[in-house]
Coordinates of C-alpha atoms and ligand atoms in Angstrom, one line a residue:
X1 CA -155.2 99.7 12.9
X2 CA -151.5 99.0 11.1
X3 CA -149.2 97.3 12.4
X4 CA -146.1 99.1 13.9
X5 CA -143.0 98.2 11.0
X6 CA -139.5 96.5 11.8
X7 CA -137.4 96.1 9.3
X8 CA -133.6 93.5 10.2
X9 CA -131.1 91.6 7.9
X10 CA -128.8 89.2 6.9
X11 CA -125.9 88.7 5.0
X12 CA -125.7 86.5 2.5
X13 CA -122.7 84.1 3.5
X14 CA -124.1 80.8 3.0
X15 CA -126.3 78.5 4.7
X16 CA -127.3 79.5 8.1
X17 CA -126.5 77.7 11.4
X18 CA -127.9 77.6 14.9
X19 CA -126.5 80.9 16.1
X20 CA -128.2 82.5 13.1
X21 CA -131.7 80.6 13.9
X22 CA -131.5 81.3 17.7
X23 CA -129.8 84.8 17.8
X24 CA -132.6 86.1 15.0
X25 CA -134.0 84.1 12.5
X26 CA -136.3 82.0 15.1
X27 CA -137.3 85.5 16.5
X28 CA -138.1 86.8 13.4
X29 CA -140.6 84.1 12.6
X30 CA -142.6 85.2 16.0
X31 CA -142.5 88.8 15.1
X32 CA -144.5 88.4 12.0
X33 CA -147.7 87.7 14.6
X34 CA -146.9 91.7 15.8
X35 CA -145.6 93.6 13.3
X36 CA -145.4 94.6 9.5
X37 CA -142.1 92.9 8.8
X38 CA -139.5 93.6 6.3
X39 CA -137.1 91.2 6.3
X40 CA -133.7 92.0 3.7
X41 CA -130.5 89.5 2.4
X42 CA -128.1 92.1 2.6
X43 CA -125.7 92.0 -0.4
X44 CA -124.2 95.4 -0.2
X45 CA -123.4 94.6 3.5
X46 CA -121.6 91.5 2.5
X47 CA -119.6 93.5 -0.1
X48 CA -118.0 96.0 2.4
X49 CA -116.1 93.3 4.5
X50 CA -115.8 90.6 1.1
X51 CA -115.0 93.2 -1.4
X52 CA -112.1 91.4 -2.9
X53 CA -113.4 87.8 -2.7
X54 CA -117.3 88.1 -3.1
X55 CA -117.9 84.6 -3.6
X56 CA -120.9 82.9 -4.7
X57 CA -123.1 85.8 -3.8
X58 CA -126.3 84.6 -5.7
X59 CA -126.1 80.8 -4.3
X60 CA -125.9 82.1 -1.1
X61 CA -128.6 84.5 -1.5
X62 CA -131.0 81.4 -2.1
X63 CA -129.4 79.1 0.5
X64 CA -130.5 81.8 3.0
X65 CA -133.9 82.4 1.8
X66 CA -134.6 78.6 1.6
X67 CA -133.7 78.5 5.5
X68 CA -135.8 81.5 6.1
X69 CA -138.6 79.9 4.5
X70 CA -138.6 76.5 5.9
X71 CA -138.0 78.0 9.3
X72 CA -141.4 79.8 9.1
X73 CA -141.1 83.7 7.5
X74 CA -144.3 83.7 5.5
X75 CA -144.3 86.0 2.4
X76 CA -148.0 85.8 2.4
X77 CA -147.1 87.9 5.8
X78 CA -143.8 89.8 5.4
X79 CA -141.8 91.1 2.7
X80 CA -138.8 88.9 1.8
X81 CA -136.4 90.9 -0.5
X82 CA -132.7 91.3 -1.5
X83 CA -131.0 94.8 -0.9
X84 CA -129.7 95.3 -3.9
X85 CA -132.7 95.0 -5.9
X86 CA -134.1 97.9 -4.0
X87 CA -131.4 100.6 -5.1
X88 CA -133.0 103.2 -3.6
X89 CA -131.1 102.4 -0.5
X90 CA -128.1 103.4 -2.4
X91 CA -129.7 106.7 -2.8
X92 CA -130.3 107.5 0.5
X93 CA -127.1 106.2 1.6
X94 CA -125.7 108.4 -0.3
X95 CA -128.1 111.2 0.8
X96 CA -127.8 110.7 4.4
X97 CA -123.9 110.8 4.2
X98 CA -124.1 114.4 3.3
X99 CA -125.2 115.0 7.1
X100 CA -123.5 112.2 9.3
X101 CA -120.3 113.7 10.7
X102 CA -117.2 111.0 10.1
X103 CA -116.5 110.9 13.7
X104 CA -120.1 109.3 14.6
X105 CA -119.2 106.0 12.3
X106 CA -115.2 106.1 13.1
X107 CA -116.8 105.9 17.1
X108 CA -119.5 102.5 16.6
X109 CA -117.4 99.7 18.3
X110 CA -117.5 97.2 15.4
X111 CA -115.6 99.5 13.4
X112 CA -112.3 98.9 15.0
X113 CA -113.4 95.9 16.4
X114 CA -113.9 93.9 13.0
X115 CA -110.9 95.6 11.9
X116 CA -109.0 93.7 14.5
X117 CA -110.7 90.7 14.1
X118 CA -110.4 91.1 10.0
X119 CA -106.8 92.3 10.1
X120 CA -105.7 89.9 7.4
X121 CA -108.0 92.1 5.2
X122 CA -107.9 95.6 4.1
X123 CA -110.8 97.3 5.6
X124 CA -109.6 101.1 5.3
X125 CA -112.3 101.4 2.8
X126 CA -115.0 103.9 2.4
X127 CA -117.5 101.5 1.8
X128 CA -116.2 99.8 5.6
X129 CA -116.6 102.7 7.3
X130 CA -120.1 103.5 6.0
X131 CA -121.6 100.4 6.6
X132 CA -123.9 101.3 9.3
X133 CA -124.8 104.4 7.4
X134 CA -126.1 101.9 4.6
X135 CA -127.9 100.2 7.8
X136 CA -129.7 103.3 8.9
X137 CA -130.9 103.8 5.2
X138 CA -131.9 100.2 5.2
X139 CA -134.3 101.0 7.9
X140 CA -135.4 104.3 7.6
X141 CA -136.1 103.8 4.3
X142 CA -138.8 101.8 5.5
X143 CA -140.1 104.3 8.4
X144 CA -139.5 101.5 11.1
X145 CA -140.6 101.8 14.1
X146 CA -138.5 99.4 15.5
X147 CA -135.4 97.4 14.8
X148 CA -135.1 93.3 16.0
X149 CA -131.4 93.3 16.9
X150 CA -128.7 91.9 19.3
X151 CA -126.6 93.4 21.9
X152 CA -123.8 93.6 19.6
X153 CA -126.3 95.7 17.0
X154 CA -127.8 98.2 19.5
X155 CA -125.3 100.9 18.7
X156 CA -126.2 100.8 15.2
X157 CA -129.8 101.4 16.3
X158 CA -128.3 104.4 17.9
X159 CA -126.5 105.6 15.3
X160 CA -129.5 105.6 13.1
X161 CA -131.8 107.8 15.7
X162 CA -128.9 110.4 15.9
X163 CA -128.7 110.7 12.3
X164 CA -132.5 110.8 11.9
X165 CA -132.4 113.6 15.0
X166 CA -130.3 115.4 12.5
X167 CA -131.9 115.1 9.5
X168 CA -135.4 116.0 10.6
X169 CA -133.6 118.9 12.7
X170 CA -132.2 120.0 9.3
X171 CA -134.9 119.6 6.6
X172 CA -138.0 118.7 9.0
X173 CA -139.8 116.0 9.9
X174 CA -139.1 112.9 7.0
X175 CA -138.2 109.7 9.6
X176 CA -139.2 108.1 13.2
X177 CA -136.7 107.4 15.5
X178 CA -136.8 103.6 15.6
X179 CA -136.2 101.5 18.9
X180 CA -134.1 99.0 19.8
X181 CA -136.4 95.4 20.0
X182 CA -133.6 93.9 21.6
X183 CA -133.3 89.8 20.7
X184 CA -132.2 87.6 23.5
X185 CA -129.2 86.0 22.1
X186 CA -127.9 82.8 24.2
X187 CA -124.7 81.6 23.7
X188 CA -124.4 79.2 21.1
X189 CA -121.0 77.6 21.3
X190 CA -119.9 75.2 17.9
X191 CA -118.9 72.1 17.8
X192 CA -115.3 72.8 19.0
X193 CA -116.6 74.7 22.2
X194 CA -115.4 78.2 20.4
X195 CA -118.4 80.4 19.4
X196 CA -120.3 79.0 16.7
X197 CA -118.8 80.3 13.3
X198 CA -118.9 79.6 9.7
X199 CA -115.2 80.8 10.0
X200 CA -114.0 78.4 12.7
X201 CA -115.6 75.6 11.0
X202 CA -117.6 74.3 14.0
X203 CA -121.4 75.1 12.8
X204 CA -124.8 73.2 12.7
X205 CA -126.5 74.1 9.7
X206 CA -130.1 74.5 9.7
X207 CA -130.3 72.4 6.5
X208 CA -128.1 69.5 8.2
X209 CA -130.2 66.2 7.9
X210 CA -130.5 64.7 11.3
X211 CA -127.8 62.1 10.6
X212 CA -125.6 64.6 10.1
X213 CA -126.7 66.3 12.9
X214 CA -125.9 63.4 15.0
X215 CA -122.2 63.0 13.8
X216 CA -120.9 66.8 14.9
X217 CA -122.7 66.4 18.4
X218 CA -121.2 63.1 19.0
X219 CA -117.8 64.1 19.1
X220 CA -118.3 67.4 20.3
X221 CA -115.8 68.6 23.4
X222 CA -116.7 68.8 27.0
X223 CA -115.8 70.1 30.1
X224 CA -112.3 68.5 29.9
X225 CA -112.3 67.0 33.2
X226 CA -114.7 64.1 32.6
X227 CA -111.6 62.0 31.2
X228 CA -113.6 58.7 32.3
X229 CA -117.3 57.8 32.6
X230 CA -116.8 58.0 36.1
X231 CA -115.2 61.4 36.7
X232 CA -117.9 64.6 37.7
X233 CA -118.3 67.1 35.7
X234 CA -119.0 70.7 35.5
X235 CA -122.1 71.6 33.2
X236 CA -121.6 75.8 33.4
X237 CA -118.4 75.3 31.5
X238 CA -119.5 72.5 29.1
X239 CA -120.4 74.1 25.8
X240 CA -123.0 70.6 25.6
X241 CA -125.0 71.8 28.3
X242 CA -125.4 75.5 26.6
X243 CA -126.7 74.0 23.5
X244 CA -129.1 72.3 26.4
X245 CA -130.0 75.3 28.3
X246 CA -131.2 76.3 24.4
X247 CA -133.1 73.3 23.0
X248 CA -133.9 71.0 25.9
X249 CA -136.3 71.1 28.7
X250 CA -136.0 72.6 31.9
X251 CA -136.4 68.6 33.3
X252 CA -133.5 67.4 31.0
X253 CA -131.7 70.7 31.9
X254 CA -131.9 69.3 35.6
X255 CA -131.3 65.7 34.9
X256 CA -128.1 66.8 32.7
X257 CA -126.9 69.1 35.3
X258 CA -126.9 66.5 38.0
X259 CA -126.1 63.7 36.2
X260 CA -122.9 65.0 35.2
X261 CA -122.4 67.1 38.3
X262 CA -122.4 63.3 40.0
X263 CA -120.9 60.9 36.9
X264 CA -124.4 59.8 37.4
X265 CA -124.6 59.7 33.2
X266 CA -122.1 60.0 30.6
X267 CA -121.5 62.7 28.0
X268 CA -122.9 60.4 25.6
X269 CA -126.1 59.8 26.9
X270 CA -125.8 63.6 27.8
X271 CA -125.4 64.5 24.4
X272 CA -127.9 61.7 22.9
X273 CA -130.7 63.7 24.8
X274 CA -129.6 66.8 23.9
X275 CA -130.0 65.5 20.2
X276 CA -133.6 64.1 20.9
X277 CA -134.8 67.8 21.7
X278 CA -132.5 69.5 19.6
X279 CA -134.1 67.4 16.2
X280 CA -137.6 68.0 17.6
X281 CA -136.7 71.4 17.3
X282 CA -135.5 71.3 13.4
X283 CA -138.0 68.9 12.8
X284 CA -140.4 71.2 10.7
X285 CA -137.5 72.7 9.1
X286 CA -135.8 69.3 8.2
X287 CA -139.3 68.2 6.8
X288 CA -139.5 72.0 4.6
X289 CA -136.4 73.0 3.7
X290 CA -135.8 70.4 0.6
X291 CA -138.8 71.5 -1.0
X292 CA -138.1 74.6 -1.0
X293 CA -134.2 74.2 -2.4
X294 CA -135.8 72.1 -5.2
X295 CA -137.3 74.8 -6.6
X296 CA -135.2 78.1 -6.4
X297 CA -137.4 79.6 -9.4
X298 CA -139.9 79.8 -6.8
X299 CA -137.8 81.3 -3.7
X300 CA -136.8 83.7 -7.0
X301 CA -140.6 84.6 -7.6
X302 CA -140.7 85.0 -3.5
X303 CA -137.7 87.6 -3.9
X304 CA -138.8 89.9 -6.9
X305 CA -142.3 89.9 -5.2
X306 CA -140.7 91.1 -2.1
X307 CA -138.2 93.2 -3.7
X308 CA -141.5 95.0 -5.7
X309 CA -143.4 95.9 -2.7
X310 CA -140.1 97.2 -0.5
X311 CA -139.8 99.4 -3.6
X312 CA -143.0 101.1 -3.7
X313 CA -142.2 101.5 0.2
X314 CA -139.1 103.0 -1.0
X315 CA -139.7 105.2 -3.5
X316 CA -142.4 106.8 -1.5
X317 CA -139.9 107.3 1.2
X318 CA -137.7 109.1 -1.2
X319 CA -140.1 111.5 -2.9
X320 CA -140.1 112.9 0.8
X321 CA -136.4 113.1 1.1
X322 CA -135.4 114.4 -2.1
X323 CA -138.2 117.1 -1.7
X324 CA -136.9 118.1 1.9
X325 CA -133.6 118.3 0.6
X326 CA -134.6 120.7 -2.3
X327 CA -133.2 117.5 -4.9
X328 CA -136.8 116.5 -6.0
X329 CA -137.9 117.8 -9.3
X330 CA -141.5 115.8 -9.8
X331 CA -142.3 113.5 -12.6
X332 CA -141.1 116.3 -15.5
X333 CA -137.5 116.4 -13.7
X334 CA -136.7 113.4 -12.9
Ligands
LIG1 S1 -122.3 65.2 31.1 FE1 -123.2 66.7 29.6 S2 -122.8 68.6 30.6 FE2 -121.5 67.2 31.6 S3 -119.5 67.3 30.6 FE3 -120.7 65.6 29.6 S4 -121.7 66.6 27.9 FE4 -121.1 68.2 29.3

């Protein structure tokens, strides 16, 4: 019997840090047991918030798939591709934006919410506002059945069963409606205690030898009141103890807790076990990763592989769609 299919993304913005690897990428890796994955860099999606400063697009493309690789996604096992080198995306994109009323993208909460965020930016694009339209033919291109998100990403997933409701209503049955496979994100707070970010400048890269490791956790900020070795702490607002309650033992969670709760240990022996889990952890990734960024024909050869099956996936899909929407001519037409 076949798997059921998920298809989720990234964007390629650079080497990928601990939020990235426990909000998805670490998930991901254990989803390939279950499920037919497809698993995309999404370059269009970067474009529509980076449009005007693009930036090294294609070194970043292999920085992220040299992390997905040494964290685990097998390409014997999933397909491993880049969006852009599947344009038929762009054609259903297109397609599906013939049907999907403005007001159902102008209403998804990161659409004024990254505008806020981004205001030093002009997103009052077209491109912006149609992102999540580009995400719903990212995965119904695919006919997923499900979609490996966060909270944050649910009400894309919703998006994308209203506009399949539609479509099929109009022009019959073409897509599923995918679920929601909601990922567990914990909080990953950076080094400065603010939510770890590539834009604050606070992250833990995946591809951070373990000396370098060691010199951002060191210095990293605590709950404010341990001044001296001898003043208690509190470990529910120390963002230390939520990289523990990520990485570490439940016993270390408990001897952290307590010790700090009674200046029973300090933050650095606090931190020092923290590390101790936290490399055990990245240790298989520490020991792959090089290997793989030595050799970026290879991770090239993984891409174009993966790129070639997602587009026979593709273009099946599209033969349906074009024929349901009377746009399919056959092999003399088009
Ligand atoms: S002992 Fe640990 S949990 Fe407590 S403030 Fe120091 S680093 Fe944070």
């Amino acid at each position: 019997m076949s798997r059921p299919r998920i298809l989720s993304g990234m964007r390629p913005t650079g080497p990928l840090h601990l939020g990235n690897f426990l909000g998805a990428l670490d998930n991901w890796v254990r989803l390939q047991d279950e499920y037919e994955c497809f698993f995309t860099i999404v370059d269009w999606h970067a474009l529509t918030t980076d449009y005007a400063d693009p930036g090294p697009v294609r070194d970043n493309v292999l920085e992220v798939a040299a992390d997905w690789l040494a964290a685990g996604l097998d390409p014997a096992r999933s397909t491993l591709f880049v969006q852009s080198q599947v344009p038929e995306h762009a054609e259903l994109h297109l397609l599906l934006s013939m049907v999907t009323p403005v007001s159902w993208l102008e209403r998804v909460p990161s659409y004024k919410e990254q505008q806020q965020q981004l205001a030093e930016r002009d997103l009052s694009t077209y491109g912006f506002l149609g992102y999540p339209l580009l995400q719903t033919a990212d995965i119904v291109i695919y006919k997923a059945d499900a979609v490996p998100v966060g909270e944050d990403q649910a009400p894309h997933v919703e998006l994308t069963r209203e506009i399949v409701r539609r479509f099929n209503h109009l022009y019959g049955p073409v897509f599923p409606e995918p679920r929601t496979l909601l990922t567990a994100s914990p909080r990953i707070p950076g080094t400065d205690g603010r939510k770890m970010s590539k834009s604050y400048g606070n992250v833990v890269l995946l591809k951070d030898p373990p000396d370098v490791v060691r010199e951002k956790i060191r210095p990293m900020v605590t709950d404010p009141a341990r001044k001296r070795r001898v003043d208690p702490g509190d470990p529910e607002i120390c963002p230390v103890f939520d990289l523990h309650k990520a990485f570490s033992t439940r016993d270390t969670q408990e001897w952290a807790a307590q010790g700090c709760r009674t200046a029973g240990i300090g933050c650095l022996d606090c931190k020092g076990a923290l590390l101790d889990h936290l490399l055990h952890r990245l240790e298989e990734i520490h020991a792959r990763r090089p290997e793989f960024a030595s050799r970026p024909d290879t991770i090239w050869d993984v891409l174009r592989d993966g790129a070639r099956r997602a587009r026979a996936a593709a273009a099946a899909t599209m033969e349906e769609v074009r024929a349901a929407m009377k746009v399919g001519y056959g092999s003399g037409g088009r």
